Amino acid sequence: MAIHDATESTSSVVSELKKSSDGTNLIKEYKDIFSKEKSSGSDLKTDKIADEAAALSLLKVFIEEKKKSIADEKKKKKWDFPSSPHAHFGKTLDDTYMAFLCWARVKEDKSSVNVSKALRRLESYADWLHDTGTDLTEPALTSESVKKALEAWVFDTTLDSQGRLVWWCDMGRINIKQVKADFTPEDHLRAFVWYIHALMYNDSAQKNGMVFVQNINKIGMVQCFTLMPAKIATKLDRLTIGVLPIKMQCMYMFESPTWINVFMKVIGMFMSKKMKSRMIILKDWNEIDKIGGLEAIPKGFGKVNGTMDGSIIEKKYFAEEI
């Protein structure tokens, strides 16, 4: 099948996805991801609301109740978050809890927090970390341990005029041969997990939310799934979409190939209306002006004349090497 053929049908794309995704049932995986995103991200009538001052204490009470309800000591350990990398960011577990509480602020009253909602998302996080086994702890998930892999992905982060953190990913700048030859899939898993936690702990991201801008660079399906195996890609999407307390307000995509456009329509059946509205495919580089609030575009990004030199995350955690 010609990956960039504009006549690609849904059935042909799904068929090719099955061949390229190393046995991972992508449709089933994303159906589950978006289903859990809805359940952990929704407000329920029985949810407990608290003001900001009392929210952390109440969340800790809920966590202790969860732990007491588990008879199996091994399963109970997930609530100790042994795989959490918070300490390598100079953070405590309380800081991590606060990130979830910040995410669960009541929209109509920012001084109030839906603690039950924060707990649901926090439990998803505990489960996700537990399922990674020793991938994040052997060796420890430090900035130094992921530095080389992150350099291969060439991420950038800036702030827009609304104070939101903007995460830039340009597939056109990635050294694909290096990504495949020099690193294992587990290396990329660790690098992405570290980077996403750096975003999670960013004050601007917590207070004002995030925007994701990606130049997909017309990447082919086979090339995409040999760059990042489907099993790893879906594991990371599960973390970013329905687990971490990140308010991703919009995701903009440039140079999107036909197979991704078709795939997006397929998995769109499982998305909430809110999620669908946040995922925006832009067909022309002139449309970058549609991304509200952009003031600093990284140098070398896509086909625009960016002027920003230096990324917020890199400056914070790799300052001595810049």
PDB file of C-alpha atoms in Angstrom, residues 12 21-22 25 31 75 102 113 171 181-182 192 213 248 316:
ATOM      1  CA  SER A  12      -6.610  -0.373   4.008  1.00  0.00           C
ATOM      2  CA  SER A  21       2.166  -2.601  14.885  1.00  0.00           C
ATOM      3  CA  ASP A  22       4.091  -5.673  16.101  1.00  0.00           C
ATOM      4  CA  ASN A  25      -4.148  -4.090  18.638  1.00  0.00           C
ATOM      5  CA  LYS A  31     -10.501   2.557  22.790  1.00  0.00           C
ATOM      6  CA  LYS A  75      -0.548  -4.648  45.469  1.00  0.00           C
ATOM      7  CA  CYS A 102      -3.981  21.421  40.734  1.00  0.00           C
ATOM      8  CA  VAL A 113     -10.576  21.171  44.234  1.00  0.00           C
ATOM      9  CA  MET A 171       9.849  14.786  13.318  1.00  0.00           C
ATOM     10  CA  ALA A 181      20.657   2.360  16.017  1.00  0.00           C
ATOM     11  CA  ASP A 182      21.832   3.959  19.254  1.00  0.00           C
ATOM     12  CA  PHE A 192       9.753  10.286  27.283  1.00  0.00           C
ATOM     13  CA  VAL A 213       2.673  21.435  18.508  1.00  0.00           C
ATOM     14  CA  MET A 248      -3.381  19.569  27.453  1.00  0.00           C
ATOM     15  CA  LYS A 316      16.258  24.119  33.887  1.00  0.00           C
TER      16      LYS A 316
END
